[in-house]
PDB file of C-alpha atoms and ligand atoms in Angstrom:
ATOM      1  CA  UNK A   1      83.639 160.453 109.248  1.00 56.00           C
ATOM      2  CA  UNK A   2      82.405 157.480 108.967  1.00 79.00           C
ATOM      3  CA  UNK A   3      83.095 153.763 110.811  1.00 96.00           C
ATOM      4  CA  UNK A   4      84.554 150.977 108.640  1.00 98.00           C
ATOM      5  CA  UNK A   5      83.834 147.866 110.154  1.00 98.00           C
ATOM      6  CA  UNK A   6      86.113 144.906 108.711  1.00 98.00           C
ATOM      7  CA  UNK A   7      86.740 141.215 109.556  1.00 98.00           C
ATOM      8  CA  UNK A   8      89.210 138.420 109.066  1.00 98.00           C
ATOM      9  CA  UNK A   9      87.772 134.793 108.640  1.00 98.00           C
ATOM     10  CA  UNK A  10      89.393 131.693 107.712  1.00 97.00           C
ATOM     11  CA  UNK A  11      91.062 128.096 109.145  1.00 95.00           C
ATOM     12  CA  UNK A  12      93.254 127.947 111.791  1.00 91.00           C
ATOM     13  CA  UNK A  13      97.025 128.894 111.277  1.00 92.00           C
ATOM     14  CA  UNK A  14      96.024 131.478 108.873  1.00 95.00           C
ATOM     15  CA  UNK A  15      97.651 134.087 110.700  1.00 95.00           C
ATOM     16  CA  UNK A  16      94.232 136.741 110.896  1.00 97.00           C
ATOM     17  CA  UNK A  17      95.582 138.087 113.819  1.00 96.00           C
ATOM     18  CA  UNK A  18      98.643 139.137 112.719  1.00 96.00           C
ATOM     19  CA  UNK A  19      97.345 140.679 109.671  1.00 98.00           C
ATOM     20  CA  UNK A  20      94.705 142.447 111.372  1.00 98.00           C
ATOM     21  CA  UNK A  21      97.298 143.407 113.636  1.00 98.00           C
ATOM     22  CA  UNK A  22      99.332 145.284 110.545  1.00 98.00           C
ATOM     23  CA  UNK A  23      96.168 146.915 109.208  1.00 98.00           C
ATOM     24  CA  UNK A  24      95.733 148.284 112.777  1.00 98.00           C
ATOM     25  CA  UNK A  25      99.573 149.862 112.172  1.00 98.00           C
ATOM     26  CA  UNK A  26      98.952 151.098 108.796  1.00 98.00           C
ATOM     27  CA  UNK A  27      95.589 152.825 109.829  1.00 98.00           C
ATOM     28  CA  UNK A  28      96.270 154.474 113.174  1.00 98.00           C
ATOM     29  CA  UNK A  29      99.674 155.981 110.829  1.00 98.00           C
ATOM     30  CA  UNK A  30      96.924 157.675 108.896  1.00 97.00           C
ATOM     31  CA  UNK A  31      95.451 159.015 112.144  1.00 97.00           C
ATOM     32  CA  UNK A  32      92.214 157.061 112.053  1.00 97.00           C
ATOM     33  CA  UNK A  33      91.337 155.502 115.417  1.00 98.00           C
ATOM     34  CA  UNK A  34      91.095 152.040 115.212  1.00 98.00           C
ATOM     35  CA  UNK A  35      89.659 149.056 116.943  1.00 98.00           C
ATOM     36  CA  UNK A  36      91.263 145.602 116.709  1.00 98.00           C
ATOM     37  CA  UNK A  37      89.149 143.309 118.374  1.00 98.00           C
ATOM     38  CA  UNK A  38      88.165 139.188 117.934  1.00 98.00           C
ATOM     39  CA  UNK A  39      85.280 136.798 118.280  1.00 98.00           C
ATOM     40  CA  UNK A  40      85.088 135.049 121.016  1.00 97.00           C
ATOM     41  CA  UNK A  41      86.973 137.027 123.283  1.00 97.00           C
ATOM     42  CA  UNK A  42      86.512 140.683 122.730  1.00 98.00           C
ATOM     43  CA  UNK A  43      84.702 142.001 125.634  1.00 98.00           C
ATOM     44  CA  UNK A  44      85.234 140.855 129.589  1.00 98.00           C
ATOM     45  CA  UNK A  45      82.156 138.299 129.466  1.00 98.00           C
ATOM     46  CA  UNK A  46      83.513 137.183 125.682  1.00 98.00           C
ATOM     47  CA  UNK A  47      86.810 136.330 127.439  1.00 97.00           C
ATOM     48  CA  UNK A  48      84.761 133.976 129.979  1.00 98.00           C
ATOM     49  CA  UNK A  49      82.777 132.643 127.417  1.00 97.00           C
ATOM     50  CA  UNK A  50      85.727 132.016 125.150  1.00 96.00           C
ATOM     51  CA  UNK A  51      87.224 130.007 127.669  1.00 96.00           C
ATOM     52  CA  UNK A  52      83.842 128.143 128.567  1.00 96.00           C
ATOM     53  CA  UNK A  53      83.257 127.259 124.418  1.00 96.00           C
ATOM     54  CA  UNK A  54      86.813 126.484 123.821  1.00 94.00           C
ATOM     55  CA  UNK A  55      87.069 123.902 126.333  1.00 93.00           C
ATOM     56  CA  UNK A  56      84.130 122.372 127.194  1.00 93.00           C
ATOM     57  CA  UNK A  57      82.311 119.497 124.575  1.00 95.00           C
ATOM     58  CA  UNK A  58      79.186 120.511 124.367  1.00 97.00           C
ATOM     59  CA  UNK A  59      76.272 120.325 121.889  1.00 98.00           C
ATOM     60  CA  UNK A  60      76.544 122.287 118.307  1.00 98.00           C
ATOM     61  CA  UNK A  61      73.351 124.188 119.169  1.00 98.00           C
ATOM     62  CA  UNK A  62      74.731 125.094 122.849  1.00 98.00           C
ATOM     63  CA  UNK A  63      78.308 125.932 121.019  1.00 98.00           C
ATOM     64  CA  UNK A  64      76.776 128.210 118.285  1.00 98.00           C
ATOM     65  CA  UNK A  65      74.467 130.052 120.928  1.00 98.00           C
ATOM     66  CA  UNK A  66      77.596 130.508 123.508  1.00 98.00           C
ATOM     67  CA  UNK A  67      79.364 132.144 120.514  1.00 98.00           C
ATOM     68  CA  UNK A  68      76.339 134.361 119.817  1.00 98.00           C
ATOM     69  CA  UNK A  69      76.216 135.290 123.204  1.00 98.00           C
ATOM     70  CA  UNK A  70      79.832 137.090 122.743  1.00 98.00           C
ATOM     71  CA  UNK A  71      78.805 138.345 119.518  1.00 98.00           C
ATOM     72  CA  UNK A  72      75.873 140.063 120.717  1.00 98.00           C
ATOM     73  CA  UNK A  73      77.507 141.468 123.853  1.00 98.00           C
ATOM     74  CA  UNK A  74      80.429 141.863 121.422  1.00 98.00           C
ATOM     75  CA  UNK A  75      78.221 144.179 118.956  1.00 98.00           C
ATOM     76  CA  UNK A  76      76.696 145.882 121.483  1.00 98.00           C
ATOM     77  CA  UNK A  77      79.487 147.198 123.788  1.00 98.00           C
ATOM     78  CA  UNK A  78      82.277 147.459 121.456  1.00 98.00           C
ATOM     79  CA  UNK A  79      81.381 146.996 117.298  1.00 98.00           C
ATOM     80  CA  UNK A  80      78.423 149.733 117.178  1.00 97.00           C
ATOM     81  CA  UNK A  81      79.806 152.346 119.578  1.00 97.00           C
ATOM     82  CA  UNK A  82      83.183 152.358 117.732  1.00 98.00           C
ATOM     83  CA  UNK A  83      81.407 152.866 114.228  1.00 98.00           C
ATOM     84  CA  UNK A  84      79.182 155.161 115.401  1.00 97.00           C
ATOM     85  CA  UNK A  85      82.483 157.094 116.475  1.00 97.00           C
ATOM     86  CA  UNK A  86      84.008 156.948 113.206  1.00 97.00           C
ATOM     87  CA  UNK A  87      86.132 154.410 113.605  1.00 98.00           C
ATOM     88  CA  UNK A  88      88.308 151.159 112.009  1.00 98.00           C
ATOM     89  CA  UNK A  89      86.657 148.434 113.441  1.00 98.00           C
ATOM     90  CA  UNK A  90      88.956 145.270 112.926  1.00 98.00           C
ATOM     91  CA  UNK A  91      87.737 141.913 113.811  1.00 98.00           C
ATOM     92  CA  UNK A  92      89.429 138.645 114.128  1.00 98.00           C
ATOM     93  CA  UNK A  93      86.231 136.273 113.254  1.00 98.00           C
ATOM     94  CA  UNK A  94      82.533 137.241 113.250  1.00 98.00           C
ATOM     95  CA  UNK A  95      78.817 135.438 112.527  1.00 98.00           C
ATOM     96  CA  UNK A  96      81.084 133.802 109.128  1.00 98.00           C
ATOM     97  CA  UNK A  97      82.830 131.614 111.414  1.00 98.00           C
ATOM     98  CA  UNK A  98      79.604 130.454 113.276  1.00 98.00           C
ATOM     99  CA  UNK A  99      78.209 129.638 109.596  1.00 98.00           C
ATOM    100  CA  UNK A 100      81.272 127.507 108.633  1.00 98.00           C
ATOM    101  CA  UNK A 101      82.022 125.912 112.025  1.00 98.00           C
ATOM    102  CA  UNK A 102      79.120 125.289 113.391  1.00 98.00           C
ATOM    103  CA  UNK A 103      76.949 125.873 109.834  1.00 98.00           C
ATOM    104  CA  UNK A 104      79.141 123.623 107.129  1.00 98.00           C
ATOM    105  CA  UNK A 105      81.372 121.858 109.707  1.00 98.00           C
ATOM    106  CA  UNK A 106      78.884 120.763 112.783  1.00 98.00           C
ATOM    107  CA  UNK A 107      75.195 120.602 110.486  1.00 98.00           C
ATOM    108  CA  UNK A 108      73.478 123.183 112.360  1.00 98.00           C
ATOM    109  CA  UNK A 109      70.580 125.117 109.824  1.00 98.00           C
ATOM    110  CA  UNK A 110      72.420 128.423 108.384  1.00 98.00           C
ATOM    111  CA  UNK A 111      68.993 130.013 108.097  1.00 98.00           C
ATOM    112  CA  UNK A 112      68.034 129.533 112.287  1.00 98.00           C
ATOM    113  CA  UNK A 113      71.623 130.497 112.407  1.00 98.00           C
ATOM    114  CA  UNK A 114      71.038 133.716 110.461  1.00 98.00           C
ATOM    115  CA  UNK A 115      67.295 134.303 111.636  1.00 98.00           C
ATOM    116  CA  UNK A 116      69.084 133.837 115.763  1.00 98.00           C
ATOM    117  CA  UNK A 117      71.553 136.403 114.555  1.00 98.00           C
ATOM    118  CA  UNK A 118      69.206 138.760 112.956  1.00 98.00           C
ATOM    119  CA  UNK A 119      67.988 139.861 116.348  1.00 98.00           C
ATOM    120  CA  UNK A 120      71.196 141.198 117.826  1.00 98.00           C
ATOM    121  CA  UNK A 121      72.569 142.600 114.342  1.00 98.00           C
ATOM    122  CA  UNK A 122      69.919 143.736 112.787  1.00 97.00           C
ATOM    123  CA  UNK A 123      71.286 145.164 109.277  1.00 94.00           C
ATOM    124  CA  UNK A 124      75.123 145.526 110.760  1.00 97.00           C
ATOM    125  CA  UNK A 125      77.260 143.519 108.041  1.00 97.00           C
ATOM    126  CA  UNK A 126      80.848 144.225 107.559  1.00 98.00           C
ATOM    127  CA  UNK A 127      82.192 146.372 104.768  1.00 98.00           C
ATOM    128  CA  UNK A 128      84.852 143.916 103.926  1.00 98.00           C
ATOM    129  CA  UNK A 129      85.434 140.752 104.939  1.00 98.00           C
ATOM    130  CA  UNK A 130      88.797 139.214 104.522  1.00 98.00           C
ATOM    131  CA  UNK A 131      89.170 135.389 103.662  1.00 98.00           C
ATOM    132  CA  UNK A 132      92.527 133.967 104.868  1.00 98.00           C
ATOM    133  CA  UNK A 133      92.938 130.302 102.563  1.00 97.00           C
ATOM    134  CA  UNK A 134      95.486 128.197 103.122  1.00 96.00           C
ATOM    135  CA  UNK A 135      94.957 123.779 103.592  1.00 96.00           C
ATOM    136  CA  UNK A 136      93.603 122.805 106.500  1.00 94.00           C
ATOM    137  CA  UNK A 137      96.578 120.284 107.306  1.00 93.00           C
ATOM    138  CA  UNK A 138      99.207 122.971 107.048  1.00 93.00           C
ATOM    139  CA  UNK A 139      96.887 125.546 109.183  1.00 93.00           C
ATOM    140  CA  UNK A 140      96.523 122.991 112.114  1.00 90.00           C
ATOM    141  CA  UNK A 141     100.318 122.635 111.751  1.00 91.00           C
ATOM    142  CA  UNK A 142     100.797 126.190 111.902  1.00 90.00           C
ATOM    143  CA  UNK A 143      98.319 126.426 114.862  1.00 89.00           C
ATOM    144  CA  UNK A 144      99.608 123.730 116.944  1.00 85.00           C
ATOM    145  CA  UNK A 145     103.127 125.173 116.279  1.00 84.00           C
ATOM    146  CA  UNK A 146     102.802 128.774 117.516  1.00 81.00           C
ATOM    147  CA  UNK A 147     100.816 127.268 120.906  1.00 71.00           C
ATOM    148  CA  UNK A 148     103.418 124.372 121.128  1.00 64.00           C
ATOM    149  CA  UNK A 149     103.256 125.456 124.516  1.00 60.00           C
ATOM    150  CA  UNK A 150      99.627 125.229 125.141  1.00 71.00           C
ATOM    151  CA  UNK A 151      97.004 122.385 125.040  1.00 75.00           C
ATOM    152  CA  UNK A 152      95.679 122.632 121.813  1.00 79.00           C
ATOM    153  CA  UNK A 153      91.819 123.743 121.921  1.00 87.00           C
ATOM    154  CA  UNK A 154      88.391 121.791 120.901  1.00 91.00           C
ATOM    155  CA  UNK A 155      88.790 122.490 117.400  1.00 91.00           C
ATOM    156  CA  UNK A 156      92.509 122.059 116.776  1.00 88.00           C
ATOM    157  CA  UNK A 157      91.439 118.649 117.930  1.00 88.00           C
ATOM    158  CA  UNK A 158      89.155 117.960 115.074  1.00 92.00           C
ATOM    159  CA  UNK A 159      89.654 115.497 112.533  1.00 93.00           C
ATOM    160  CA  UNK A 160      90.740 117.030 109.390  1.00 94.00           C
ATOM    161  CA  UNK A 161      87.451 115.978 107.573  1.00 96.00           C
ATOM    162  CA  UNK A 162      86.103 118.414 110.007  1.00 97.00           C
ATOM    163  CA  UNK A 163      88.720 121.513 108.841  1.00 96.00           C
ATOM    164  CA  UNK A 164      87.774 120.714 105.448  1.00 97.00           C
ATOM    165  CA  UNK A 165      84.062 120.931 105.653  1.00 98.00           C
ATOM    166  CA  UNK A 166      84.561 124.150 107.477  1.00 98.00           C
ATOM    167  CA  UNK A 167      87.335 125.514 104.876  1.00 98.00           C
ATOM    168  CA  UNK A 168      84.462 124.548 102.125  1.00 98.00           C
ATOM    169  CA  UNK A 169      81.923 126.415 103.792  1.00 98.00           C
ATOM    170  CA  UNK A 170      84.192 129.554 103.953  1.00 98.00           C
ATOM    171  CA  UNK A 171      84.592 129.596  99.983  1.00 98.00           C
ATOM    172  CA  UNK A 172      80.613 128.884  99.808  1.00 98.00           C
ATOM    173  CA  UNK A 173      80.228 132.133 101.795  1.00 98.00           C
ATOM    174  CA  UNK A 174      82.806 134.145  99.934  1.00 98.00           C
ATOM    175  CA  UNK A 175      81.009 133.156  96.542  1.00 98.00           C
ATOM    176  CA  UNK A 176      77.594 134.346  97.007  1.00 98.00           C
ATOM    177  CA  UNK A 177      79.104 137.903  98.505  1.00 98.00           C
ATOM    178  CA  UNK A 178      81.368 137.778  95.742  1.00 98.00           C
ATOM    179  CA  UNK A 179      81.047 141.860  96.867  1.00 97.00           C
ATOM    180  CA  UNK A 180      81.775 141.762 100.567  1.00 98.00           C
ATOM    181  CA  UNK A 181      84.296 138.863 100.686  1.00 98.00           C
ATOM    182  CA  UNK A 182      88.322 139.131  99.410  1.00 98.00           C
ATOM    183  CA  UNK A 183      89.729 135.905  99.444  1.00 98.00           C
ATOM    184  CA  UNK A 184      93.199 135.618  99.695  1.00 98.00           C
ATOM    185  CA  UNK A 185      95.465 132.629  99.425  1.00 97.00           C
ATOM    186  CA  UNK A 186      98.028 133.133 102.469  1.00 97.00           C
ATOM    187  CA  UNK A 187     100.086 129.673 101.894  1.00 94.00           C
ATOM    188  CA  UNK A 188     103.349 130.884 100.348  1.00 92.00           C
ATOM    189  CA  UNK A 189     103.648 134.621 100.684  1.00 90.00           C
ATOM    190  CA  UNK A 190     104.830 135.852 103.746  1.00 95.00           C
ATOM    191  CA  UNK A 191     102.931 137.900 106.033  1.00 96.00           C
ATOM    192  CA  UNK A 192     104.505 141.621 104.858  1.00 97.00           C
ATOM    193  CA  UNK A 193     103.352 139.862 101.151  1.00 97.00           C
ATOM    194  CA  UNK A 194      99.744 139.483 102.471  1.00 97.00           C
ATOM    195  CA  UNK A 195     100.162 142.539 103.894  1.00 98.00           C
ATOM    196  CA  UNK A 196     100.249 145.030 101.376  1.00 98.00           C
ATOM    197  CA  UNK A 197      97.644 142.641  99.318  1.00 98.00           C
ATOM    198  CA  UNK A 198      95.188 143.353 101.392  1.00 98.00           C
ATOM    199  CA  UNK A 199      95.966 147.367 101.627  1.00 98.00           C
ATOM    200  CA  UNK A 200      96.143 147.308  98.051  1.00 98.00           C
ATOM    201  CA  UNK A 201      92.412 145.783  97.695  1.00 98.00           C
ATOM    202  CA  UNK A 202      91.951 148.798 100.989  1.00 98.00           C
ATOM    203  CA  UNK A 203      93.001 151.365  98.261  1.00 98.00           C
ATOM    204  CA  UNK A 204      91.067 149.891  95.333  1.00 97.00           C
ATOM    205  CA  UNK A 205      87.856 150.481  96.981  1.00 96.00           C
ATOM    206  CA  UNK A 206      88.685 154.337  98.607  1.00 95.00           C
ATOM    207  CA  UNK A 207      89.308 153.014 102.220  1.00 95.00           C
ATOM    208  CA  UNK A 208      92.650 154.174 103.070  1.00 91.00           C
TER     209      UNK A 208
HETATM  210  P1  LIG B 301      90.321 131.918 117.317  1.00 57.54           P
HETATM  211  O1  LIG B 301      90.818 132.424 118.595  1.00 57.54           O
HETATM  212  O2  LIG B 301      90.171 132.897 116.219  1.00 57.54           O
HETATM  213  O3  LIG B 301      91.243 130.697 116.877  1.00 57.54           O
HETATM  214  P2  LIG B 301      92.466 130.673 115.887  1.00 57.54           P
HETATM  215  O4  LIG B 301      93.398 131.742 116.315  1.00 57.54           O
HETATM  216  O5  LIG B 301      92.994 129.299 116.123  1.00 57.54           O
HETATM  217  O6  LIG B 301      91.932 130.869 114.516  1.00 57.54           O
HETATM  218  O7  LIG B 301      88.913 131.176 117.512  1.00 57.54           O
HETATM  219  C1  LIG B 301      88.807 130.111 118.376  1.00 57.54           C
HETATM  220  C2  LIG B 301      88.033 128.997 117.731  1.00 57.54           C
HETATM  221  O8  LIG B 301      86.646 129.266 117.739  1.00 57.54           O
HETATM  222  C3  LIG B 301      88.419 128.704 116.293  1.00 57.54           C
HETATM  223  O9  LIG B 301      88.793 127.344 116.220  1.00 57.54           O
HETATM  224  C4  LIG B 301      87.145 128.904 115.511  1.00 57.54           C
HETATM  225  C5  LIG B 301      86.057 128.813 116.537  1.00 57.54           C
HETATM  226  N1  LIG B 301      84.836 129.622 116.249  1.00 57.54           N
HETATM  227  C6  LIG B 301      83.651 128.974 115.923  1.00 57.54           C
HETATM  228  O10 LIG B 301      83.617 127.754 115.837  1.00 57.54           O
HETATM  229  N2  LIG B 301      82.515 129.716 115.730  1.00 57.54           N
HETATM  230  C7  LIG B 301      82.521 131.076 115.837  1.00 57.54           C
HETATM  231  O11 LIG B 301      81.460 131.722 115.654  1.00 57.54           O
HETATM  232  C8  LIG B 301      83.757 131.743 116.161  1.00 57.54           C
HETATM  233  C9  LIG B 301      83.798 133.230 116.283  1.00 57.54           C
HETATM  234  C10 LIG B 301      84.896 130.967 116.351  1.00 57.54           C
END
């Protein structure tokens, strides 16, 4: 059998996890083992490094190499092994979110971004990617909402100038892999409604 390695981009508030969360239902009910994972965070290092990037300011270059650092560790230790396995790999953010955040909303080059990348991935690119739309305004709301709780993190913190370049950049990647990217506009529905959206489009293409 083999792996099916899909991720979840988009602004904050957008609710990925919870969607990829759903999917992770919906599959393992089919018997398929299934990996639901995230960027930064998804290894034991990632988790040190998430909390390192997400709370320190620090240069775009240092930020964009701190998240590659997960990524690669990430790839290494947990995406490859699990496709190579056979199974649902589910991922809450991936190299798309470096491009828009640190790409289209910091200034960093997307080609040193891509060429950096290039050496830990190699040809890995996910089957599907997800795109999660909804404003920027009501996605910070969202965020700051559910963590009411917390102190909001560097980028919740961002001007919304910032949210929008990065929102912008999202769309810009989602229309020149008009094939790999679904974009799907998550302001009204509710989450069961985005829910059966996406394993509708799952369906569609034979992966359920
Ligand atoms: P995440 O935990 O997914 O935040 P949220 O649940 O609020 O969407 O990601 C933490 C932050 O890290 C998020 O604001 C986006 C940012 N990020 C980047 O800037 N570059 C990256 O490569 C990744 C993976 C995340």
């Amino acid at each position: 059998m083999e792996g099916l390695f899909i991720t979840f981009e988009g602004p904050e508030g957008a609710g990925k996890s919870t969607q990829a969360r759903l999917l992770a239902e919906w599959y393992r009910t089919k018997g398929r083992e299934v990996v639901l994972t995230r960027e930064p965070g998804g290894t034991e290092l990632g988790l040190a490094l998430r909390r390192i990037v997400l709370s320190h300011p620090m240069r775009p270059e240092t930020e964009f190499l701190l998240y590659s650092a997960d990524r690669a560790e990430h790839v290494a230790t947990v995406i490859r092994p699990a496709l190579k396995r056979g199974a649902v790999v589910l991922c809450d953010r991936w190299l798309d979110s470096s491009l828009a955040y640190q790409g289209y909303g910091r200034g960093l080059s997307l080609e040193w971004m891509r060429a950096v990348s290039q050496e830990f991935l190699g040809d890995l690119r996910p089957h599907l990617t997800f795109l999660l739309t909804l404003p920027p305004r009501l996605g910070l709301w969202r965020a700051r909402h559910r963590r009411r709780s917390q102190e909001p993190d560097r980028f919740e913190e961002e001007e919304l100038a910032f949210h929008e370049r990065v929102l912008a950049g999202f769309h810009k990647l989602a229309e020149a892999e008009p094939k790999r990217f679904v974009v799907v506009d998550v302001q009204q529905p509710r989450a069961e409604v985005v829910q059966q959206r996406l394993r509708e489009v799952l369906q569609a293409r034979g992966w359920a």
